[in-house]
Structures are given as structure tokens and as C-alpha cells.
Short mmCIF file of C-alpha atoms in Angstrom, two decimals:
data_model
loop_
_atom_site.label_atom_id
_atom_site.label_comp_id
_atom_site.label_asym_id
_atom_site.label_seq_id
_atom_site.Cartn_x
_atom_site.Cartn_y
_atom_site.Cartn_z
CA UNK Z 1 87.95 -28.36 -79.18
CA UNK Z 2 84.49 -29.06 -79.11
CA UNK Z 3 83.54 -30.08 -76.24
CA UNK Z 4 81.80 -33.20 -75.88
CA UNK Z 5 78.64 -34.79 -74.05
CA UNK Z 6 79.02 -36.52 -71.01
CA UNK Z 7 77.70 -39.68 -71.37
CA UNK Z 8 76.46 -41.48 -67.99
CA UNK Z 9 79.29 -43.54 -66.07
CA UNK Z 10 78.95 -46.41 -63.34
CA UNK Z 11 80.86 -47.99 -61.20
CA UNK Z 12 81.33 -51.08 -62.87
CA UNK Z 13 83.87 -49.22 -65.37
CA UNK Z 14 86.69 -50.38 -62.81
CA UNK Z 15 85.04 -53.22 -61.46
CA UNK Z 16 87.91 -54.84 -64.59
CA UNK Z 17 89.02 -59.36 -64.58
CA UNK Z 18 92.08 -59.98 -64.03
CA UNK Z 19 94.70 -62.44 -62.04
CA UNK Z 20 92.94 -61.00 -58.12
CA UNK Z 21 89.02 -60.81 -56.85
CA UNK Z 22 86.91 -58.01 -56.34
CA UNK Z 23 85.16 -57.79 -53.56
CA UNK Z 24 82.91 -54.95 -51.35
CA UNK Z 25 83.20 -55.14 -47.75
CA UNK Z 26 81.69 -53.10 -44.41
CA UNK Z 27 85.07 -50.95 -42.03
CA UNK Z 28 84.10 -47.35 -39.96
CA UNK Z 29 80.90 -47.65 -41.64
CA UNK Z 30 81.09 -47.65 -44.99
CA UNK Z 31 81.40 -49.87 -47.95
CA UNK Z 32 84.42 -50.64 -49.54
CA UNK Z 33 86.19 -52.15 -53.01
CA UNK Z 34 89.08 -54.04 -52.12
CA UNK Z 35 90.81 -56.11 -55.11
CA UNK Z 36 93.30 -59.07 -54.11
CA UNK Z 37 95.69 -61.59 -54.36
CA UNK Z 38 97.62 -64.26 -53.17
CA UNK Z 39 97.75 -65.00 -49.77
CA UNK Z 40 100.39 -64.48 -47.22
CA UNK Z 41 101.13 -61.23 -44.80
CA UNK Z 42 98.76 -58.10 -46.10
CA UNK Z 43 100.61 -55.74 -48.07
CA UNK Z 44 97.62 -53.26 -48.63
CA UNK Z 45 97.42 -50.64 -51.36
CA UNK Z 46 96.19 -46.52 -51.02
CA UNK Z 47 95.92 -45.68 -54.31
CA UNK Z 48 96.26 -41.10 -55.06
CA UNK Z 49 95.32 -38.42 -56.75
CA UNK Z 50 94.14 -38.35 -59.32
CA UNK Z 51 93.77 -42.31 -59.21
CA UNK Z 52 92.13 -45.66 -58.29
CA UNK Z 53 93.35 -49.87 -57.10
CA UNK Z 54 94.45 -49.51 -61.15
CA UNK Z 55 97.00 -47.94 -60.36
CA UNK Z 56 98.22 -50.94 -58.36
CA UNK Z 57 96.64 -53.38 -61.09
CA UNK Z 58 100.57 -54.27 -62.12
CA UNK Z 59 101.49 -54.50 -58.47
CA UNK Z 60 99.24 -57.02 -57.72
CA UNK Z 61 99.42 -60.01 -58.76
CA UNK Z 62 103.47 -59.60 -58.78
CA UNK Z 63 103.00 -59.03 -54.41
CA UNK Z 64 100.55 -61.62 -54.89
CA UNK Z 65 103.46 -64.10 -56.16
CA UNK Z 66 105.59 -63.33 -54.09
CA UNK Z 67 103.69 -64.99 -50.92
CA UNK Z 68 101.90 -61.76 -49.93
CA UNK Z 69 98.70 -61.74 -49.40
CA UNK Z 70 98.32 -58.03 -52.12
CA UNK Z 71 95.23 -56.00 -51.11
CA UNK Z 72 94.50 -52.12 -53.48
CA UNK Z 73 90.92 -50.50 -52.60
CA UNK Z 74 89.57 -47.90 -53.74
CA UNK Z 75 89.46 -45.51 -51.29
CA UNK Z 76 86.57 -43.65 -50.06
CA UNK Z 77 84.61 -41.84 -52.54
CA UNK Z 78 86.97 -42.91 -55.72
CA UNK Z 79 86.11 -46.44 -58.53
CA UNK Z 80 83.70 -48.70 -56.39
CA UNK Z 81 82.96 -47.32 -53.19
CA UNK Z 82 81.10 -45.68 -51.48
CA UNK Z 83 80.84 -42.05 -51.56
CA UNK Z 84 79.12 -40.08 -48.26
CA UNK Z 85 79.57 -35.86 -48.47
CA UNK Z 86 81.36 -36.56 -45.42
CA UNK Z 87 84.18 -37.97 -43.87
CA UNK Z 88 87.19 -36.87 -45.79
CA UNK Z 89 89.00 -35.63 -42.75
CA UNK Z 90 92.10 -37.05 -41.72
CA UNK Z 91 90.67 -38.78 -39.02
CA UNK Z 92 87.98 -40.17 -40.79
CA UNK Z 93 90.51 -41.63 -43.50
CA UNK Z 94 93.04 -42.89 -41.02
CA UNK Z 95 90.28 -44.71 -39.34
CA UNK Z 96 88.81 -46.35 -42.76
CA UNK Z 97 92.19 -47.71 -43.50
CA UNK Z 98 92.72 -49.42 -39.46
CA UNK Z 99 89.07 -50.69 -40.81
CA UNK Z 100 89.99 -52.61 -43.70
CA UNK Z 101 92.73 -53.94 -42.25
CA UNK Z 102 90.72 -56.01 -39.40
CA UNK Z 103 87.44 -56.24 -41.32
CA UNK Z 104 89.86 -58.14 -44.15
CA UNK Z 105 90.58 -60.72 -41.49
CA UNK Z 106 94.21 -59.16 -40.28
CA UNK Z 107 96.16 -58.17 -37.18
CA UNK Z 108 98.39 -55.95 -39.23
CA UNK Z 109 99.86 -54.85 -42.21
CA UNK Z 110 102.74 -53.53 -44.50
CA UNK Z 111 100.85 -50.59 -46.15
CA UNK Z 112 102.13 -48.76 -49.07
CA UNK Z 113 100.18 -45.06 -50.37
CA UNK Z 114 100.85 -43.05 -52.85
CA UNK Z 115 100.41 -39.37 -53.01
CA UNK Z 116 97.43 -38.28 -51.44
CA UNK Z 117 97.64 -42.11 -50.31
CA UNK Z 118 101.13 -41.72 -48.61
CA UNK Z 119 99.64 -39.04 -46.85
CA UNK Z 120 97.04 -40.97 -46.03
CA UNK Z 121 99.95 -44.17 -45.06
CA UNK Z 122 101.50 -41.60 -42.15
CA UNK Z 123 98.59 -41.03 -40.76
CA UNK Z 124 97.57 -44.26 -40.64
CA UNK Z 125 100.80 -44.98 -39.40
CA UNK Z 126 100.87 -42.01 -36.71
CA UNK Z 127 97.30 -42.37 -35.64
CA UNK Z 128 97.34 -46.87 -35.80
CA UNK Z 129 100.52 -48.07 -34.73
CA UNK Z 130 99.19 -50.95 -33.68
CA UNK Z 131 97.81 -51.64 -37.85
CA UNK Z 132 100.45 -50.51 -39.55
CA UNK Z 133 103.17 -53.44 -39.63
CA UNK Z 134 105.86 -51.18 -42.13
CA UNK Z 135 105.84 -47.98 -44.22
CA UNK Z 136 105.66 -47.43 -47.96
CA UNK Z 137 105.58 -43.82 -48.77
CA UNK Z 138 105.45 -43.07 -52.15
CA UNK Z 139 105.33 -39.43 -53.88
CA UNK Z 140 104.24 -37.80 -50.54
CA UNK Z 141 106.47 -35.81 -47.77
CA UNK Z 142 105.08 -36.71 -43.95
CA UNK Z 143 101.65 -34.39 -43.37
CA UNK Z 144 103.56 -32.00 -41.68
CA UNK Z 145 106.42 -31.46 -43.95
CA UNK Z 146 104.56 -30.60 -45.96
CA UNK Z 147 102.72 -28.34 -44.36
CA UNK Z 148 104.97 -26.82 -43.47
CA UNK Z 149 106.61 -26.81 -47.08
CA UNK Z 150 103.56 -24.44 -48.62
CA UNK Z 151 103.66 -21.77 -45.59
CA UNK Z 152 107.60 -21.35 -45.73
CA UNK Z 153 108.33 -22.03 -49.93
CA UNK Z 154 106.44 -20.28 -51.35
CA UNK Z 155 108.81 -20.50 -54.72
CA UNK Z 156 108.71 -24.06 -54.28
CA UNK Z 157 105.90 -26.65 -52.86
CA UNK Z 158 103.62 -23.83 -52.48
CA UNK Z 159 103.05 -22.72 -56.47
CA UNK Z 160 103.47 -26.80 -56.66
CA UNK Z 161 100.32 -26.57 -54.31
CA UNK Z 162 98.51 -24.09 -56.80
CA UNK Z 163 97.03 -26.08 -58.94
CA UNK Z 164 95.30 -28.20 -55.43
CA UNK Z 165 94.38 -24.50 -54.40
CA UNK Z 166 91.66 -24.53 -56.83
CA UNK Z 167 90.27 -27.46 -55.44
CA UNK Z 168 88.98 -24.98 -52.76
CA UNK Z 169 86.82 -23.81 -56.09
CA UNK Z 170 83.14 -24.42 -55.31
CA UNK Z 171 81.35 -26.67 -57.42
CA UNK Z 172 85.07 -27.10 -59.11
CA UNK Z 173 84.11 -31.07 -59.46
CA UNK Z 174 82.15 -29.85 -62.80
CA UNK Z 175 85.84 -28.37 -64.21
CA UNK Z 176 87.55 -31.89 -63.41
CA UNK Z 177 84.25 -33.48 -65.32
CA UNK Z 178 84.33 -31.76 -67.64
CA UNK Z 179 85.05 -32.16 -71.85
CA UNK Z 180 85.09 -36.25 -70.78
CA UNK Z 181 86.88 -35.10 -67.49
CA UNK Z 182 90.37 -34.09 -69.59
CA UNK Z 183 91.15 -31.77 -66.88
CA UNK Z 184 91.93 -35.64 -64.72
CA UNK Z 185 95.14 -36.00 -68.07
CA UNK Z 186 96.52 -32.74 -66.50
CA UNK Z 187 97.10 -33.83 -63.74
CA UNK Z 188 98.83 -36.87 -64.50
CA UNK Z 189 101.03 -35.29 -67.66
CA UNK Z 190 100.97 -32.29 -64.84
CA UNK Z 191 102.37 -33.91 -62.71
CA UNK Z 192 104.31 -37.17 -64.33
CA UNK Z 193 107.96 -38.19 -65.28
CA UNK Z 194 108.70 -36.48 -68.59
CA UNK Z 195 109.76 -40.61 -69.93
CA UNK Z 196 106.38 -42.10 -68.86
CA UNK Z 197 104.27 -38.61 -69.93
CA UNK Z 198 105.84 -40.15 -73.38
CA UNK Z 199 105.44 -43.52 -73.47
CA UNK Z 200 102.78 -46.02 -74.91
CA UNK Z 201 101.53 -46.57 -71.27
CA UNK Z 202 100.50 -43.43 -70.33
CA UNK Z 203 97.40 -42.67 -73.08
CA UNK Z 204 94.99 -45.73 -72.39
CA UNK Z 205 96.57 -45.13 -67.69
CA UNK Z 206 94.97 -42.30 -68.15
CA UNK Z 207 91.70 -42.33 -69.78
CA UNK Z 208 91.23 -45.01 -67.11
CA UNK Z 209 91.64 -42.39 -64.03
CA UNK Z 210 89.43 -40.12 -66.59
CA UNK Z 211 86.19 -42.59 -66.89
CA UNK Z 212 86.72 -43.60 -63.13
CA UNK Z 213 86.83 -39.72 -62.66
CA UNK Z 214 83.49 -39.20 -64.10
CA UNK Z 215 81.13 -41.84 -61.26
CA UNK Z 216 78.88 -39.49 -59.87
CA UNK Z 217 80.31 -37.37 -56.99
CA UNK Z 218 83.46 -39.61 -57.48
CA UNK Z 219 84.71 -35.65 -58.01
CA UNK Z 220 83.09 -34.50 -55.08
CA UNK Z 221 84.59 -36.58 -52.98
CA UNK Z 222 87.85 -36.65 -54.21
CA UNK Z 223 88.41 -32.52 -53.72
CA UNK Z 224 86.30 -32.59 -50.42
CA UNK Z 225 90.06 -34.15 -49.21
CA UNK Z 226 92.83 -31.35 -50.71
CA UNK Z 227 89.45 -28.79 -49.02
CA UNK Z 228 89.38 -30.63 -45.04
CA UNK Z 229 93.01 -29.48 -45.62
CA UNK Z 230 93.22 -26.41 -45.99
CA UNK Z 231 90.33 -25.85 -44.43
CA UNK Z 232 91.27 -27.62 -41.25
CA UNK Z 233 94.43 -24.81 -41.30
CA UNK Z 234 92.58 -22.25 -39.49
CA UNK Z 235 89.86 -24.90 -37.04
CA UNK Z 236 90.37 -26.14 -33.91
CA UNK Z 237 90.16 -30.22 -35.42
CA UNK Z 238 92.80 -28.52 -37.88
CA UNK Z 239 94.85 -27.72 -34.88
CA UNK Z 240 94.60 -30.93 -32.35
CA UNK Z 241 95.71 -32.76 -35.61
CA UNK Z 242 98.73 -31.49 -36.25
CA UNK Z 243 99.41 -32.02 -32.63
CA UNK Z 244 98.31 -35.83 -33.28
CA UNK Z 245 100.79 -35.70 -36.11
CA UNK Z 246 104.27 -35.03 -34.27
CA UNK Z 247 103.63 -37.25 -32.66
CA UNK Z 248 106.97 -39.69 -33.75
CA UNK Z 249 106.21 -43.33 -35.35
CA UNK Z 250 106.61 -46.11 -34.58
CA UNK Z 251 106.55 -47.68 -37.48
CA UNK Z 252 109.39 -49.02 -39.84
CA UNK Z 253 108.94 -45.96 -42.85
CA UNK Z 254 110.62 -46.67 -46.35
CA UNK Z 255 110.22 -43.13 -48.57
CA UNK Z 256 110.59 -43.37 -52.01
CA UNK Z 257 110.50 -40.01 -54.31
CA UNK Z 258 110.95 -39.19 -57.40
CA UNK Z 259 113.79 -36.85 -58.18
CA UNK Z 260 111.46 -35.06 -61.27
CA UNK Z 261 108.20 -35.16 -58.72
CA UNK Z 262 106.31 -31.39 -59.19
CA UNK Z 263 103.68 -32.26 -57.17
CA UNK Z 264 105.45 -32.28 -53.53
CA UNK Z 265 108.99 -31.28 -54.55
CA UNK Z 266 112.02 -33.57 -52.84
CA UNK Z 267 113.35 -31.38 -51.12
CA UNK Z 268 109.49 -30.73 -49.21
CA UNK Z 269 109.79 -34.38 -48.38
CA UNK Z 270 113.49 -34.72 -47.68
CA UNK Z 271 113.39 -34.59 -43.46
CA UNK Z 272 109.96 -36.62 -43.50
CA UNK Z 273 112.79 -39.36 -41.19
CA UNK Z 274 113.14 -36.39 -38.14
CA UNK Z 275 109.16 -37.84 -37.70
CA UNK Z 276 110.16 -41.21 -37.62
CA UNK Z 277 112.02 -42.62 -34.42
CA UNK Z 278 111.73 -46.38 -35.41
CA UNK Z 279 114.45 -47.95 -38.76
CA UNK Z 280 113.76 -45.07 -41.87
CA UNK Z 281 114.59 -45.48 -44.99
CA UNK Z 282 115.15 -42.18 -47.26
CA UNK Z 283 115.77 -43.17 -51.97
CA UNK Z 284 114.91 -41.02 -54.20
CA UNK Z 285 114.28 -41.43 -57.91
CA UNK Z 286 116.04 -40.79 -61.18
CA UNK Z 287 113.89 -39.57 -64.39
CA UNK Z 288 110.63 -39.93 -61.83
CA UNK Z 289 107.92 -37.93 -61.25
CA UNK Z 290 104.54 -37.84 -58.98
CA UNK Z 291 103.79 -41.68 -59.46
CA UNK Z 292 106.96 -43.87 -58.81
CA UNK Z 293 104.82 -47.02 -59.39
CA UNK Z 294 104.07 -46.47 -62.67
CA UNK Z 295 107.06 -44.78 -63.59
CA UNK Z 296 109.88 -47.08 -62.29
CA UNK Z 297 108.01 -50.05 -61.11
CA UNK Z 298 110.26 -52.93 -61.31
CA UNK Z 299 112.23 -50.25 -59.11
CA UNK Z 300 109.27 -50.09 -56.90
CA UNK Z 301 107.74 -53.36 -56.45
CA UNK Z 302 111.46 -54.67 -55.29
CA UNK Z 303 112.05 -51.69 -52.93
CA UNK Z 304 108.26 -53.26 -51.37
CA UNK Z 305 108.91 -57.06 -51.42
CA UNK Z 306 112.39 -55.73 -49.41
CA UNK Z 307 110.57 -53.70 -46.86
CA UNK Z 308 107.97 -55.78 -46.19
CA UNK Z 309 109.53 -58.73 -46.15
CA UNK Z 310 112.50 -56.92 -43.84
#
């Protein structure tokens, strides 16, 4: 396959029109791109890697129709949100979520996070419990379960995490964006469940994620959060992060996990409930990989609404 020349892409590519409106909100020292629909109690959606707010484009109008204010954000460094060179540590990212909830004029929100956004959702609920009313986590073990799995399960979770270990390489963002960001589609294909990968919706979704990852600096920023997660293991602020995350969660938590998730193994995710002292539910989704919101949207929508209303 010949390598194509990568033309310039700008962040307007993520400002897709639809039954929602786009706005920019200042929070925690950065400018965030948010997409919202509906009115009522807020449900805040956090996308994972290698995605952007579009991960939730079908969920937003459906959640709005059910009587909620549905908000999806481009996380720090992604899409049309600011791309500062630093701030990709767990503390700052959690403060971004807290700042967004306040900047959007809410006292608290139901937070729904998938993949890397799910790890962030766990952290935000742990560090800012008053702001996270309810928590729904998709495809993301509690960060301490993931950490333990990587160390204690070499053939399982460590091996599953190997692709993300490559993110530690300097300038790997150039590998990610090469050939019109073909590597982004490879990641979606590797982590997604077979039924979804073989479905007609996969290619157009992958094309959007590839385009968004080619926005200048987006790939660098996306990898920085992974780099911090690994580097912090050996550093004092990483040790402090673990100590803080050991405090039991007081937010009612619903955890949905794909039985075919090859990025965060179900056996790593199971047992995350030990960190929650509030009501907690676990549900394993058959024939689903790392992207339950895309692979089984009706089930996820029903569960999100049930949890947000209860």
C-alpha cells in the first residue's frame, strides 16, 4: 500500500451539525468543546481513545429525549478542545471534569465514561465525589485494578496492554497519524468486538476518528495521558495518586463490560466493586468488545437511563 500524503486537517472537522448544539466552555484553565442536547439533570459523557465526542452522537439525542441534559465533551487534547503541552496526569484530567460540571452551571452530574474516559470517570468520582451524582463506566476497570492486572497477570492484562506500551516511544504520535492515521483504525479493529467490526457502521466511524486524530497536536496529546500513567508508576506523584484512589467511592456505580474486550480484560475489570462502598452493579455484555456504546447502543442507553433515573 502506498503511503498517502497527509494534508492539513483543522478542528472544524469535528463540528458536525445535528440535533445538538456546539459550544466552547472555559474550565480548569483550558477551553473545552462541548456538544449538548436537551434540558434536565445533566449526564456528562467522556469518550475514550482513539475517539472524540462523536462516540456519543447517537446517545445524546436519545438521552435528551428521555428528559436529561446530555453533554458530550472533547477531552483535553482531543477534537476542538485546547491542546496544551501538559496537564495529562490523572489529577488535572479529573479537575477538568469537575471544572466542566461547574462551568456548565451544574452542582453535580451523572458521569458516563468509556475506555480511557471510563478510567477518568472513576478518578473524577474518587477525587470530586460531591460533583459526580452517579457513575456509569464502560470498558474500564477501576484504575487500581488495571494497574494490579498489568503487574500480576503477564499473560493476560500485561499482554493486552502491550499496544499501549508502544505509546511510550518518543514521537510515536507520528506513527499514529501516518497514512491518514491508519493506525487509529487498526486500534478500533483490534479492540472492537467482531460483530461491530464487521458491521456497515464500522468504516464510517473509523474514518471520523482517523480524521479527528490528524488535527494538529491531537495525537501527541492523546498519547500523553498514557505516558503519564506508565511513568507515574515510578514517581512520587504516582504513589500519591494510588493512595488517593484507594479511598472507597461514595458514588453509586454501574459497570458495563464487554465479554470480548481485548484492551481491558473482563477478569481485570471484575472486582472493581471492592473500591465502591455505595450501591454497585456489574454487567457483562456478551459478544461486545471495548466499545459497548457503539457495539450494543440500545443496551447501554437503557442502562444509562435506568441508572441516571434511579
